[in-house]
Short mmCIF file of C-alpha atoms in Angstrom, two decimals:
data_model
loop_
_atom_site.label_atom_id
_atom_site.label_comp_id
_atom_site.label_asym_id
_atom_site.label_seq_id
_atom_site.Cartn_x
_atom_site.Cartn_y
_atom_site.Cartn_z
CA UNK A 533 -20.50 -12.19 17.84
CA UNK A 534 -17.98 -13.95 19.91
CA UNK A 535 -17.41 -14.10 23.75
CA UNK A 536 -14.78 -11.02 24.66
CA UNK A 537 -11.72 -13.85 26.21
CA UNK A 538 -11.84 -15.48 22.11
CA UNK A 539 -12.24 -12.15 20.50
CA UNK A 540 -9.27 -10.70 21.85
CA UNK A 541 -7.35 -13.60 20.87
CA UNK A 542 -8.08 -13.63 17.28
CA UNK A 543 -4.87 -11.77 15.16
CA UNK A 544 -5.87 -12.29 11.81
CA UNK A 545 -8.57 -13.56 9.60
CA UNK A 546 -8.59 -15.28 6.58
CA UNK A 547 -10.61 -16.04 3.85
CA UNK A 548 -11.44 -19.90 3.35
CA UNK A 549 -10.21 -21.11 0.06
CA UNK A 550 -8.05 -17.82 -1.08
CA UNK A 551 -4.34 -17.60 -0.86
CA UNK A 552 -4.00 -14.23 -1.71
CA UNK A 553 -2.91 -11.13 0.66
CA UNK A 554 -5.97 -9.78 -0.23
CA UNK A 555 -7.61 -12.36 2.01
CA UNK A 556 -5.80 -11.70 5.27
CA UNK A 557 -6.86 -9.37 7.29
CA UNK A 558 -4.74 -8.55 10.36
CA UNK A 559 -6.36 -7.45 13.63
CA UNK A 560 -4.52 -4.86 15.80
CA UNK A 561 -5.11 -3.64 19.55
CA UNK A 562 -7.77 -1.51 17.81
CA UNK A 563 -9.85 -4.33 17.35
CA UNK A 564 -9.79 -5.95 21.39
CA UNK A 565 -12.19 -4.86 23.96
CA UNK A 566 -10.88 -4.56 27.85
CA UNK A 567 -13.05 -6.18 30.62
CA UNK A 568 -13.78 -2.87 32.61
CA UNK A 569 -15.74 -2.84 35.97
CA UNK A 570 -17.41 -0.04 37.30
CA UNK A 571 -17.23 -0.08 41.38
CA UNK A 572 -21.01 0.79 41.87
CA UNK A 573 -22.95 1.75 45.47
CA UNK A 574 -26.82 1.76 45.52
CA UNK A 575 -27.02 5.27 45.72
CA UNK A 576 -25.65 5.69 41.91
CA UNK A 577 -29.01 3.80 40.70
CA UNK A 578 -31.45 6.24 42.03
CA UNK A 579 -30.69 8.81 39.37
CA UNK A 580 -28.52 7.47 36.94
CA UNK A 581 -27.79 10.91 34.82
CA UNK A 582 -27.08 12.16 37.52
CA UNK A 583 -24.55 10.07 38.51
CA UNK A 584 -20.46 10.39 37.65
CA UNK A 585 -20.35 7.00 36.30
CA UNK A 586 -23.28 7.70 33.60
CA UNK A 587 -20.46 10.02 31.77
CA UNK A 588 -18.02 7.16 32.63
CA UNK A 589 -19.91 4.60 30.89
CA UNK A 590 -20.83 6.97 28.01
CA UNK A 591 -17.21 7.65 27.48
CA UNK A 592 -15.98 4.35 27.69
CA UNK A 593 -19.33 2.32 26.38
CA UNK A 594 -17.75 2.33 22.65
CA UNK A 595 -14.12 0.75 23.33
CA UNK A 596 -14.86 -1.58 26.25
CA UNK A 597 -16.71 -4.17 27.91
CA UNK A 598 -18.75 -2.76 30.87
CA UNK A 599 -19.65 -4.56 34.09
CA UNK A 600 -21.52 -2.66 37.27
CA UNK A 601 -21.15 -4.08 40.34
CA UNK A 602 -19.84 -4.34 44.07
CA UNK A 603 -16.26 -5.21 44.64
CA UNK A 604 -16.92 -9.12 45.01
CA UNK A 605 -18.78 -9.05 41.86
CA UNK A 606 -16.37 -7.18 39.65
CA UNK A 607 -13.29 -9.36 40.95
CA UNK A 608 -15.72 -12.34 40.10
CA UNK A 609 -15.31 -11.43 36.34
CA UNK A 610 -12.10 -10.95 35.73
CA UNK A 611 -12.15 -7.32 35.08
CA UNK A 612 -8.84 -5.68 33.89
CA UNK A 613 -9.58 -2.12 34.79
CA UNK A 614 -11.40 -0.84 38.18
CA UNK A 615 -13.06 2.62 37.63
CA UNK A 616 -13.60 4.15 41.16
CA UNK A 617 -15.82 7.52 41.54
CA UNK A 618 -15.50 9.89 44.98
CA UNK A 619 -18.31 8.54 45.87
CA UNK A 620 -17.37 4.63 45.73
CA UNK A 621 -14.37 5.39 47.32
CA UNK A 622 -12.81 2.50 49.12
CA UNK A 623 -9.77 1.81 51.06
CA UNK A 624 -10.42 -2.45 50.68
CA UNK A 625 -7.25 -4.48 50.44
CA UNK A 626 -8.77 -6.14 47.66
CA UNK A 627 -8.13 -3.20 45.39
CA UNK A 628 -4.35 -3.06 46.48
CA UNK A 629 -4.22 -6.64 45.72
CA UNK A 630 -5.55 -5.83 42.38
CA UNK A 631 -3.24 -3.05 41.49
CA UNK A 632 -0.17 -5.55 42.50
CA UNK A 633 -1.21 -8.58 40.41
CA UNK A 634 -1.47 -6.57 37.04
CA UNK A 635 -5.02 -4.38 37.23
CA UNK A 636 -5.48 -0.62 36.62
CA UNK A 637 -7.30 1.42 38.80
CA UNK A 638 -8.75 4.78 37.60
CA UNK A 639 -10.24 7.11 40.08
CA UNK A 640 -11.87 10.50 39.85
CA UNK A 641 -11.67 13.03 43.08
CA UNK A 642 -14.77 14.56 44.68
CA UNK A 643 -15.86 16.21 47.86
CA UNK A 644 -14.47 12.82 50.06
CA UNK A 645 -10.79 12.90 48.28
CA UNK A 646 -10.63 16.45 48.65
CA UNK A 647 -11.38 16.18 52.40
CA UNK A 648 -8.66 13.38 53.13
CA UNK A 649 -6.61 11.55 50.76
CA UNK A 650 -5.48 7.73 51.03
CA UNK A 651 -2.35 5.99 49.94
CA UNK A 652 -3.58 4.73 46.97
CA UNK A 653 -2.71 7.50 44.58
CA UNK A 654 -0.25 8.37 42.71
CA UNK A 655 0.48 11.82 44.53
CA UNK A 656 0.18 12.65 47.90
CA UNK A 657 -2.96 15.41 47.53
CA UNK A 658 -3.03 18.73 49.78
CA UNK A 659 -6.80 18.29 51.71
CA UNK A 660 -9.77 20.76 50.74
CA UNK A 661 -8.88 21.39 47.12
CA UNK A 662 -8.73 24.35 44.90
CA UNK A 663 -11.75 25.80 43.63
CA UNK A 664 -12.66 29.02 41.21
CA UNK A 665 -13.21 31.36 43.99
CA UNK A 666 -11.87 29.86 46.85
CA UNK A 667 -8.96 30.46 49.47
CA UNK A 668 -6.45 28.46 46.86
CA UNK A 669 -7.79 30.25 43.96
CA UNK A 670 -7.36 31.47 40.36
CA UNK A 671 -8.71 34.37 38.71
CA UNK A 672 -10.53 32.38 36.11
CA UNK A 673 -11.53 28.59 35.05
CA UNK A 674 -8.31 26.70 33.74
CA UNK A 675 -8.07 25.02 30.50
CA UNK A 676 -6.17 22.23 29.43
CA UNK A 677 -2.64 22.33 28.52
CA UNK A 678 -0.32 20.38 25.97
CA UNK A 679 0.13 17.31 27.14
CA UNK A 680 3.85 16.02 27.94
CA UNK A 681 5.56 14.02 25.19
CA UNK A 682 6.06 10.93 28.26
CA UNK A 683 2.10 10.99 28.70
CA UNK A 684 -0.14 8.37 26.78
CA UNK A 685 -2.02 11.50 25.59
CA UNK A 686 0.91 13.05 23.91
CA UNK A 687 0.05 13.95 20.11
CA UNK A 688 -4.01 14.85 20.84
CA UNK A 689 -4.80 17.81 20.72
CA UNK A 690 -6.46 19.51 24.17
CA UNK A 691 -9.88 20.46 23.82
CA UNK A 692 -9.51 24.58 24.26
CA UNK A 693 -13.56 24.37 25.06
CA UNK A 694 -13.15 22.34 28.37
CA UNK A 695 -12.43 24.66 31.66
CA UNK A 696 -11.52 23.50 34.99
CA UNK A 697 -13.26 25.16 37.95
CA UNK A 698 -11.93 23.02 41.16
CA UNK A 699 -9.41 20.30 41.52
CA UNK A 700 -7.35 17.95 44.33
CA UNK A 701 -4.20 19.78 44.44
CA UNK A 702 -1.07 17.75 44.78
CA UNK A 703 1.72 18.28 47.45
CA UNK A 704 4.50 20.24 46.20
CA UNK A 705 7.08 17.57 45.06
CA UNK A 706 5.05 14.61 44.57
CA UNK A 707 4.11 15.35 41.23
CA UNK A 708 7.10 14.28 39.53
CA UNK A 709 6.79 14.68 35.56
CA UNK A 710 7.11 11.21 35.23
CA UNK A 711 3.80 11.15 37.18
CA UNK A 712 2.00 13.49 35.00
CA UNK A 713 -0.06 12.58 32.34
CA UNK A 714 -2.01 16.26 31.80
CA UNK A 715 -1.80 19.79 33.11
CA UNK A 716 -3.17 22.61 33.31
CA UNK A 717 -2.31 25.73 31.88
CA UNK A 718 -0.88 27.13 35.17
CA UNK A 719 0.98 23.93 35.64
CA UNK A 720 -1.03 21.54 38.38
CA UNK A 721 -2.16 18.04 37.24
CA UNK A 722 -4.94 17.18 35.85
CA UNK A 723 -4.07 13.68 35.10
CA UNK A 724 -1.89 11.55 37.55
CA UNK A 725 -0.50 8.12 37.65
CA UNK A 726 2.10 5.97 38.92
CA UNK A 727 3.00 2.62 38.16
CA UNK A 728 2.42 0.07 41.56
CA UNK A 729 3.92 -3.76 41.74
CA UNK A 730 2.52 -4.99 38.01
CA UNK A 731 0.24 -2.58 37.29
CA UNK A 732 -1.43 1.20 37.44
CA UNK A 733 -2.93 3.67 39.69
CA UNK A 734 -4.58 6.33 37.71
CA UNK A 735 -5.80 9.74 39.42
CA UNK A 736 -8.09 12.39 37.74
CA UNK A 737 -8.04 15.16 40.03
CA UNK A 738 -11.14 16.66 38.87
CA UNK A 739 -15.26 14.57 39.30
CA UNK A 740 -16.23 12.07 36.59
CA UNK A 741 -18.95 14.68 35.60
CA UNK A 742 -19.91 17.69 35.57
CA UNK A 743 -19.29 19.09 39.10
CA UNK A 744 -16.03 20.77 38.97
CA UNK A 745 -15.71 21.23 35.23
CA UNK A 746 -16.86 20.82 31.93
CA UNK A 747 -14.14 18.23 30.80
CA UNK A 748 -16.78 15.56 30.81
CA UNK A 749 -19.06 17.25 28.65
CA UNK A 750 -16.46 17.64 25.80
CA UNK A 751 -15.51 15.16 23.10
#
């Protein structure tokens, strides 16, 4: 029970009075917990399940430190990480700022990215979005392929249970592979990200939950 800035400064403990390698235990990344802040509107409280960041905190509750909150309140702490759903969407300076001094931003798309994209992404997207069904379509849901031996993913296995049924398509050419992190099967990202002054801008280009596949109900 520790505040998080001392616990993830601690490399090794020790046993008080023992010399022996048996009493050293060495702590590893595994052990740290990242200051994360979830960019939250009022509109995200009035049903909680419902909402895309209820499947962001229950995927992320376990390995970090959580903090909800406006902009101003979020920058307040500290945070490390800046998790931004469709619908907090935000084209503030601030964030830029962020991104430049060191921060990662991870965003999800949604109805509002698909409509018109911004320049803080790590692809330039093509506007509406490809659904199962639509004018930009495929005959059936996608799965997940392997992921790239240059993404952070590389070495899990893809969950064969999770199927894609829309997504923000990028622009022909943007997508270099050094840019993508996960596919799917018929090639276009799932995962996107591209490193901006000191630190990250990471793109999902499917919703945090449910909406456009079943990726967030999956292990």
């Amino acid at each position: 029970s520790l505040p998080l800035d001392l616990r993830n400064r601690i490399a090794s403990l020790r046993l008080d009075g023992s010399s022996s390698a048996a009493s050293i235990r060495l702590l590893g990344d595994q052990w740290q917990r990242p200051r994360v802040g979830l960019i939250t509107l009022e509109s995200d409280e009035g049903q909680p399940l419902l909402s895309d960041l209820h499947y962001v905190r229950s995927a992320l509750g376990p390995h970090a430190q959580l903090i909800d909150g406006d902009l101003d309140a979020l920058l307040a702490e500290d945070v490390s990480v800046l998790v931004m759903t469709d619908s907090a969407r935000s084209d503030d300076q601030r964030i830029v700022d962020f991104v430049n001094e060191g921060g990662v931003l991870i965003r999800f798309a949604g109805p509002r990215l698909a409509a018109q994209g911004d320049d803080l992404l790590p692809v330039i997207l093509r506007e509406g979005g490809r659904l199962f069904g639509g004018s930009l379509n495929w005959d059936e849901p996608q799965r997940i392929a392997s992921f790239p031996d240059t993404s952070p993913f590389a070495g899990l296995p893809a969950d064969n249970s999770a199927t894609i049924d829309r997504q923000v398509l990028a622009q022909p050419g943007s997508a270099t592979p050094d840019r993508v992190w996960a596919r799917l099967e018929d090639g276009t990202p799932l995962v996107t990200a591209m490193r901006q002054g000191e630190g990250w801008v990471v793109l999902f280009h499917v919703t945090a939950g449910p909406d456009w596949s079943d990726l967030p109900l999956t292990g």
